[in-house]
């Protein structure tokens, strides 16, 4: 069985917990996965330093919903195509994670999908500095993870961090990654699968 199909089956075992929108603004991100040498990898983006929000941070493709978006999946896929050039038609939907709260006032829907390997990315230089590709198996190493307590608006919150190959993944992106890793642990237990890349 393909590791990506295993991930889809694992995600299907969990209901995505919603967050009431309230005064929060709707947004969505895509956790993009692909196969390299038969193993699942994750795509991240590095935001430029000139942005007002998330400057210099590693994140998943995504952004705020627009009126013409039919649903949160369309938001995630539209933003992904705009930022890195992966067409929505080339993304296979694998499942969902819980909703996440952004400190910038967004309720973020998290979609998980896969796309063909060796994809011809097309970056929007106004939003993305570079693409970072990391193997899911190495992100499971407990040595690269730690958590800190931060204060925001008078309340203390746990903040997750992953450090790998000089990359610092933290905040909501790290929290999303942590949940993805937790809900797909069974995939890591499988022996390596060697197959031709599509």
mmCIF file of C-alpha atoms in Angstrom:
data_model
loop_
_atom_site.group_PDB
_atom_site.id
_atom_site.type_symbol
_atom_site.label_atom_id
_atom_site.label_comp_id
_atom_site.label_asym_id
_atom_site.label_seq_id
_atom_site.Cartn_x
_atom_site.Cartn_y
_atom_site.Cartn_z
ATOM 1 C CA UNK A 1 0.000 0.000 0.000
ATOM 2 C CA UNK A 2 1.263 3.464 -0.875
ATOM 3 C CA UNK A 3 2.430 5.515 2.129
ATOM 4 C CA UNK A 4 0.142 8.325 0.974
ATOM 5 C CA UNK A 5 -2.847 5.970 1.016
ATOM 6 C CA UNK A 6 -1.798 4.879 4.507
ATOM 7 C CA UNK A 7 -1.773 8.526 5.573
ATOM 8 C CA UNK A 8 -5.259 9.030 4.136
ATOM 9 C CA UNK A 9 -6.538 5.980 6.028
ATOM 10 C CA UNK A 10 -4.962 7.169 9.281
ATOM 11 C CA UNK A 11 -6.445 10.662 8.926
ATOM 12 C CA UNK A 12 -9.870 9.138 8.278
ATOM 13 C CA UNK A 13 -9.770 7.666 11.800
ATOM 14 C CA UNK A 14 -10.072 11.160 13.310
ATOM 15 C CA UNK A 15 -12.784 13.797 13.114
ATOM 16 C CA UNK A 16 -11.428 17.267 12.457
ATOM 17 C CA UNK A 17 -12.330 19.358 15.502
ATOM 18 C CA UNK A 18 -13.869 22.675 14.466
ATOM 19 C CA UNK A 19 -13.365 26.120 15.977
ATOM 20 C CA UNK A 20 -16.353 28.467 15.951
ATOM 21 C CA UNK A 21 -15.604 31.353 13.644
ATOM 22 C CA UNK A 22 -17.039 34.053 15.897
ATOM 23 C CA UNK A 23 -15.058 37.212 15.206
ATOM 24 C CA UNK A 24 -12.190 35.256 13.676
ATOM 25 C CA UNK A 25 -11.516 35.542 9.955
ATOM 26 C CA UNK A 26 -11.674 32.338 7.869
ATOM 27 C CA UNK A 27 -8.470 30.958 6.371
ATOM 28 C CA UNK A 28 -7.124 27.629 5.154
ATOM 29 C CA UNK A 29 -3.767 25.972 4.511
ATOM 30 C CA UNK A 30 -2.671 22.910 2.577
ATOM 31 C CA UNK A 31 -0.191 20.427 4.007
ATOM 32 C CA UNK A 32 1.338 19.258 0.703
ATOM 33 C CA UNK A 33 2.837 15.761 0.626
ATOM 34 C CA UNK A 34 4.641 13.940 -2.160
ATOM 35 C CA UNK A 35 6.640 10.740 -2.623
ATOM 36 C CA UNK A 36 10.398 10.646 -3.123
ATOM 37 C CA UNK A 37 12.006 7.211 -3.447
ATOM 38 C CA UNK A 38 8.762 5.744 -2.133
ATOM 39 C CA UNK A 39 8.801 7.792 1.077
ATOM 40 C CA UNK A 40 6.478 10.691 1.995
ATOM 41 C CA UNK A 41 7.981 14.185 2.062
ATOM 42 C CA UNK A 42 6.435 17.481 3.162
ATOM 43 C CA UNK A 43 6.573 20.794 1.307
ATOM 44 C CA UNK A 44 6.974 24.013 3.290
ATOM 45 C CA UNK A 45 7.397 27.590 2.118
ATOM 46 C CA UNK A 46 9.769 30.270 3.386
ATOM 47 C CA UNK A 47 8.148 33.701 3.585
ATOM 48 C CA UNK A 48 10.103 36.807 2.513
ATOM 49 C CA UNK A 49 11.468 39.187 5.128
ATOM 50 C CA UNK A 50 9.509 42.147 3.731
ATOM 51 C CA UNK A 51 6.066 40.789 4.681
ATOM 52 C CA UNK A 52 4.133 42.470 7.497
ATOM 53 C CA UNK A 53 3.050 39.101 8.905
ATOM 54 C CA UNK A 54 5.032 35.849 9.073
ATOM 55 C CA UNK A 55 8.151 37.553 7.678
ATOM 56 C CA UNK A 56 11.000 35.066 7.330
ATOM 57 C CA UNK A 57 8.889 32.223 8.732
ATOM 58 C CA UNK A 58 8.445 28.700 7.424
ATOM 59 C CA UNK A 59 4.812 27.878 6.740
ATOM 60 C CA UNK A 60 2.420 25.823 4.668
ATOM 61 C CA UNK A 61 0.823 27.310 1.543
ATOM 62 C CA UNK A 62 -2.444 29.023 2.383
ATOM 63 C CA UNK A 63 -4.174 32.224 3.322
ATOM 64 C CA UNK A 64 -7.436 33.976 4.007
ATOM 65 C CA UNK A 65 -10.698 32.985 2.342
ATOM 66 C CA UNK A 66 -12.126 35.063 -0.484
ATOM 67 C CA UNK A 67 -15.796 35.590 -1.264
ATOM 68 C CA UNK A 68 -15.654 33.496 -4.445
ATOM 69 C CA UNK A 69 -14.201 30.446 -2.660
ATOM 70 C CA UNK A 70 -16.810 27.681 -2.525
ATOM 71 C CA UNK A 71 -15.306 26.143 0.613
ATOM 72 C CA UNK A 72 -12.112 25.935 2.645
ATOM 73 C CA UNK A 73 -10.593 23.355 0.301
ATOM 74 C CA UNK A 74 -10.876 25.809 -2.551
ATOM 75 C CA UNK A 75 -9.238 28.465 -0.372
ATOM 76 C CA UNK A 76 -6.293 26.171 0.388
ATOM 77 C CA UNK A 77 -5.907 25.008 -3.211
ATOM 78 C CA UNK A 78 -6.248 28.502 -4.687
ATOM 79 C CA UNK A 79 -3.640 29.907 -2.331
ATOM 80 C CA UNK A 80 -1.308 26.976 -3.023
ATOM 81 C CA UNK A 81 -1.506 27.529 -6.768
ATOM 82 C CA UNK A 82 -0.961 31.270 -6.352
ATOM 83 C CA UNK A 83 2.044 30.824 -4.061
ATOM 84 C CA UNK A 84 3.919 27.831 -5.480
ATOM 85 C CA UNK A 85 2.175 26.954 -8.746
ATOM 86 C CA UNK A 86 0.727 23.557 -7.771
ATOM 87 C CA UNK A 87 -2.592 23.312 -9.617
ATOM 88 C CA UNK A 88 -5.627 22.273 -7.619
ATOM 89 C CA UNK A 89 -6.399 19.609 -10.217
ATOM 90 C CA UNK A 90 -3.031 17.988 -9.427
ATOM 91 C CA UNK A 91 -3.745 17.675 -5.698
ATOM 92 C CA UNK A 92 -5.257 14.489 -4.298
ATOM 93 C CA UNK A 93 -7.225 15.134 -1.123
ATOM 94 C CA UNK A 94 -5.993 12.916 1.705
ATOM 95 C CA UNK A 95 -7.904 14.307 4.674
ATOM 96 C CA UNK A 96 -8.168 17.006 7.308
ATOM 97 C CA UNK A 97 -6.653 18.012 10.605
ATOM 98 C CA UNK A 98 -8.265 20.036 13.396
ATOM 99 C CA UNK A 99 -8.981 23.730 12.991
ATOM 100 C CA UNK A 100 -6.243 25.953 14.383
ATOM 101 C CA UNK A 101 -6.328 29.435 15.865
ATOM 102 C CA UNK A 102 -3.881 32.005 14.510
ATOM 103 C CA UNK A 103 -2.655 34.780 16.795
ATOM 104 C CA UNK A 104 -3.378 37.145 13.906
ATOM 105 C CA UNK A 105 -7.109 36.549 14.339
ATOM 106 C CA UNK A 106 -7.785 33.712 11.891
ATOM 107 C CA UNK A 107 -9.576 30.391 12.207
ATOM 108 C CA UNK A 108 -7.469 28.133 9.998
ATOM 109 C CA UNK A 109 -8.856 25.024 8.309
ATOM 110 C CA UNK A 110 -6.102 22.477 7.639
ATOM 111 C CA UNK A 111 -6.265 20.333 4.504
ATOM 112 C CA UNK A 112 -3.838 17.508 3.740
ATOM 113 C CA UNK A 113 -3.185 16.592 0.127
ATOM 114 C CA UNK A 114 -0.615 15.012 -2.157
ATOM 115 C CA UNK A 115 0.781 16.073 -5.503
ATOM 116 C CA UNK A 116 3.085 14.470 -8.104
ATOM 117 C CA UNK A 117 6.796 14.382 -7.357
ATOM 118 C CA UNK A 118 9.293 16.487 -9.341
ATOM 119 C CA UNK A 119 6.612 19.119 -9.782
ATOM 120 C CA UNK A 120 7.487 22.242 -11.826
ATOM 121 C CA UNK A 121 6.974 24.791 -9.054
ATOM 122 C CA UNK A 122 6.263 28.402 -9.949
ATOM 123 C CA UNK A 123 6.884 30.714 -6.995
ATOM 124 C CA UNK A 124 5.222 34.052 -6.336
ATOM 125 C CA UNK A 125 8.291 36.020 -5.262
ATOM 126 C CA UNK A 126 6.106 38.559 -3.456
ATOM 127 C CA UNK A 127 4.918 35.863 -1.043
ATOM 128 C CA UNK A 128 7.503 33.070 -1.170
ATOM 129 C CA UNK A 129 11.301 33.175 -0.985
ATOM 130 C CA UNK A 130 11.893 29.467 -1.430
ATOM 131 C CA UNK A 131 10.433 25.997 -1.122
ATOM 132 C CA UNK A 132 11.670 23.646 1.592
ATOM 133 C CA UNK A 133 11.185 19.893 1.183
ATOM 134 C CA UNK A 134 11.710 17.635 4.210
ATOM 135 C CA UNK A 135 11.176 13.872 4.676
ATOM 136 C CA UNK A 136 8.326 12.997 7.008
ATOM 137 C CA UNK A 137 10.391 10.254 8.668
ATOM 138 C CA UNK A 138 13.129 12.679 9.764
ATOM 139 C CA UNK A 139 10.555 15.090 11.162
ATOM 140 C CA UNK A 140 9.542 12.314 13.581
ATOM 141 C CA UNK A 141 12.934 12.435 15.307
ATOM 142 C CA UNK A 142 12.227 13.577 18.908
ATOM 143 C CA UNK A 143 15.682 15.171 19.052
ATOM 144 C CA UNK A 144 14.638 17.950 16.656
ATOM 145 C CA UNK A 145 11.519 18.942 18.655
ATOM 146 C CA UNK A 146 11.034 21.111 21.715
ATOM 147 C CA UNK A 147 8.286 23.228 23.259
ATOM 148 C CA UNK A 148 8.387 26.613 24.973
ATOM 149 C CA UNK A 149 5.789 28.569 26.974
ATOM 150 C CA UNK A 150 5.101 32.000 25.487
ATOM 151 C CA UNK A 151 2.799 34.770 26.711
ATOM 152 C CA UNK A 152 0.344 36.423 24.321
ATOM 153 C CA UNK A 153 -2.246 38.991 25.408
ATOM 154 C CA UNK A 154 -1.714 38.060 29.038
ATOM 155 C CA UNK A 155 -2.153 34.322 28.509
ATOM 156 C CA UNK A 156 0.495 31.627 28.367
ATOM 157 C CA UNK A 157 0.551 29.266 25.391
ATOM 158 C CA UNK A 158 2.767 26.291 24.513
ATOM 159 C CA UNK A 159 4.721 26.944 21.313
ATOM 160 C CA UNK A 160 6.150 24.043 19.298
ATOM 161 C CA UNK A 161 9.528 24.072 17.518
ATOM 162 C CA UNK A 162 11.206 21.741 15.024
ATOM 163 C CA UNK A 163 14.848 22.298 13.994
ATOM 164 C CA UNK A 164 16.080 20.300 11.001
ATOM 165 C CA UNK A 165 18.883 20.965 8.508
ATOM 166 C CA UNK A 166 19.113 24.587 9.586
ATOM 167 C CA UNK A 167 15.368 25.140 9.229
ATOM 168 C CA UNK A 168 13.369 26.454 12.192
ATOM 169 C CA UNK A 169 9.695 25.474 12.022
ATOM 170 C CA UNK A 170 7.651 26.949 14.847
ATOM 171 C CA UNK A 171 4.291 28.361 15.886
ATOM 172 C CA UNK A 172 1.101 27.263 14.177
ATOM 173 C CA UNK A 173 2.991 25.518 11.371
ATOM 174 C CA UNK A 174 4.838 23.393 13.934
ATOM 175 C CA UNK A 175 1.579 22.686 15.796
ATOM 176 C CA UNK A 176 -0.035 21.486 12.557
ATOM 177 C CA UNK A 177 3.010 19.338 11.796
ATOM 178 C CA UNK A 178 2.932 17.875 15.308
ATOM 179 C CA UNK A 179 -0.687 16.797 14.870
ATOM 180 C CA UNK A 180 0.016 15.336 11.422
ATOM 181 C CA UNK A 181 2.881 13.285 12.849
ATOM 182 C CA UNK A 182 0.778 12.097 15.790
ATOM 183 C CA UNK A 183 -2.137 11.006 13.614
ATOM 184 C CA UNK A 184 0.011 9.168 11.088
ATOM 185 C CA UNK A 185 2.343 7.322 13.463
ATOM 186 C CA UNK A 186 1.382 3.961 11.971
ATOM 187 C CA UNK A 187 2.852 5.042 8.647
ATOM 188 C CA UNK A 188 6.292 5.372 10.242
ATOM 189 C CA UNK A 189 6.051 1.787 11.512
ATOM 190 C CA UNK A 190 5.759 0.394 7.987
ATOM 191 C CA UNK A 191 8.878 -0.917 6.207
ATOM 192 C CA UNK A 192 10.204 1.304 3.423
ATOM 193 C CA UNK A 193 8.245 1.043 0.202
ATOM 194 C CA UNK A 194 10.208 1.197 -3.039
ATOM 195 C CA UNK A 195 8.122 2.079 -6.063
ATOM 196 C CA UNK A 196 8.319 4.052 -9.256
ATOM 197 C CA UNK A 197 7.438 7.707 -8.886
ATOM 198 C CA UNK A 198 4.446 8.834 -10.892
#
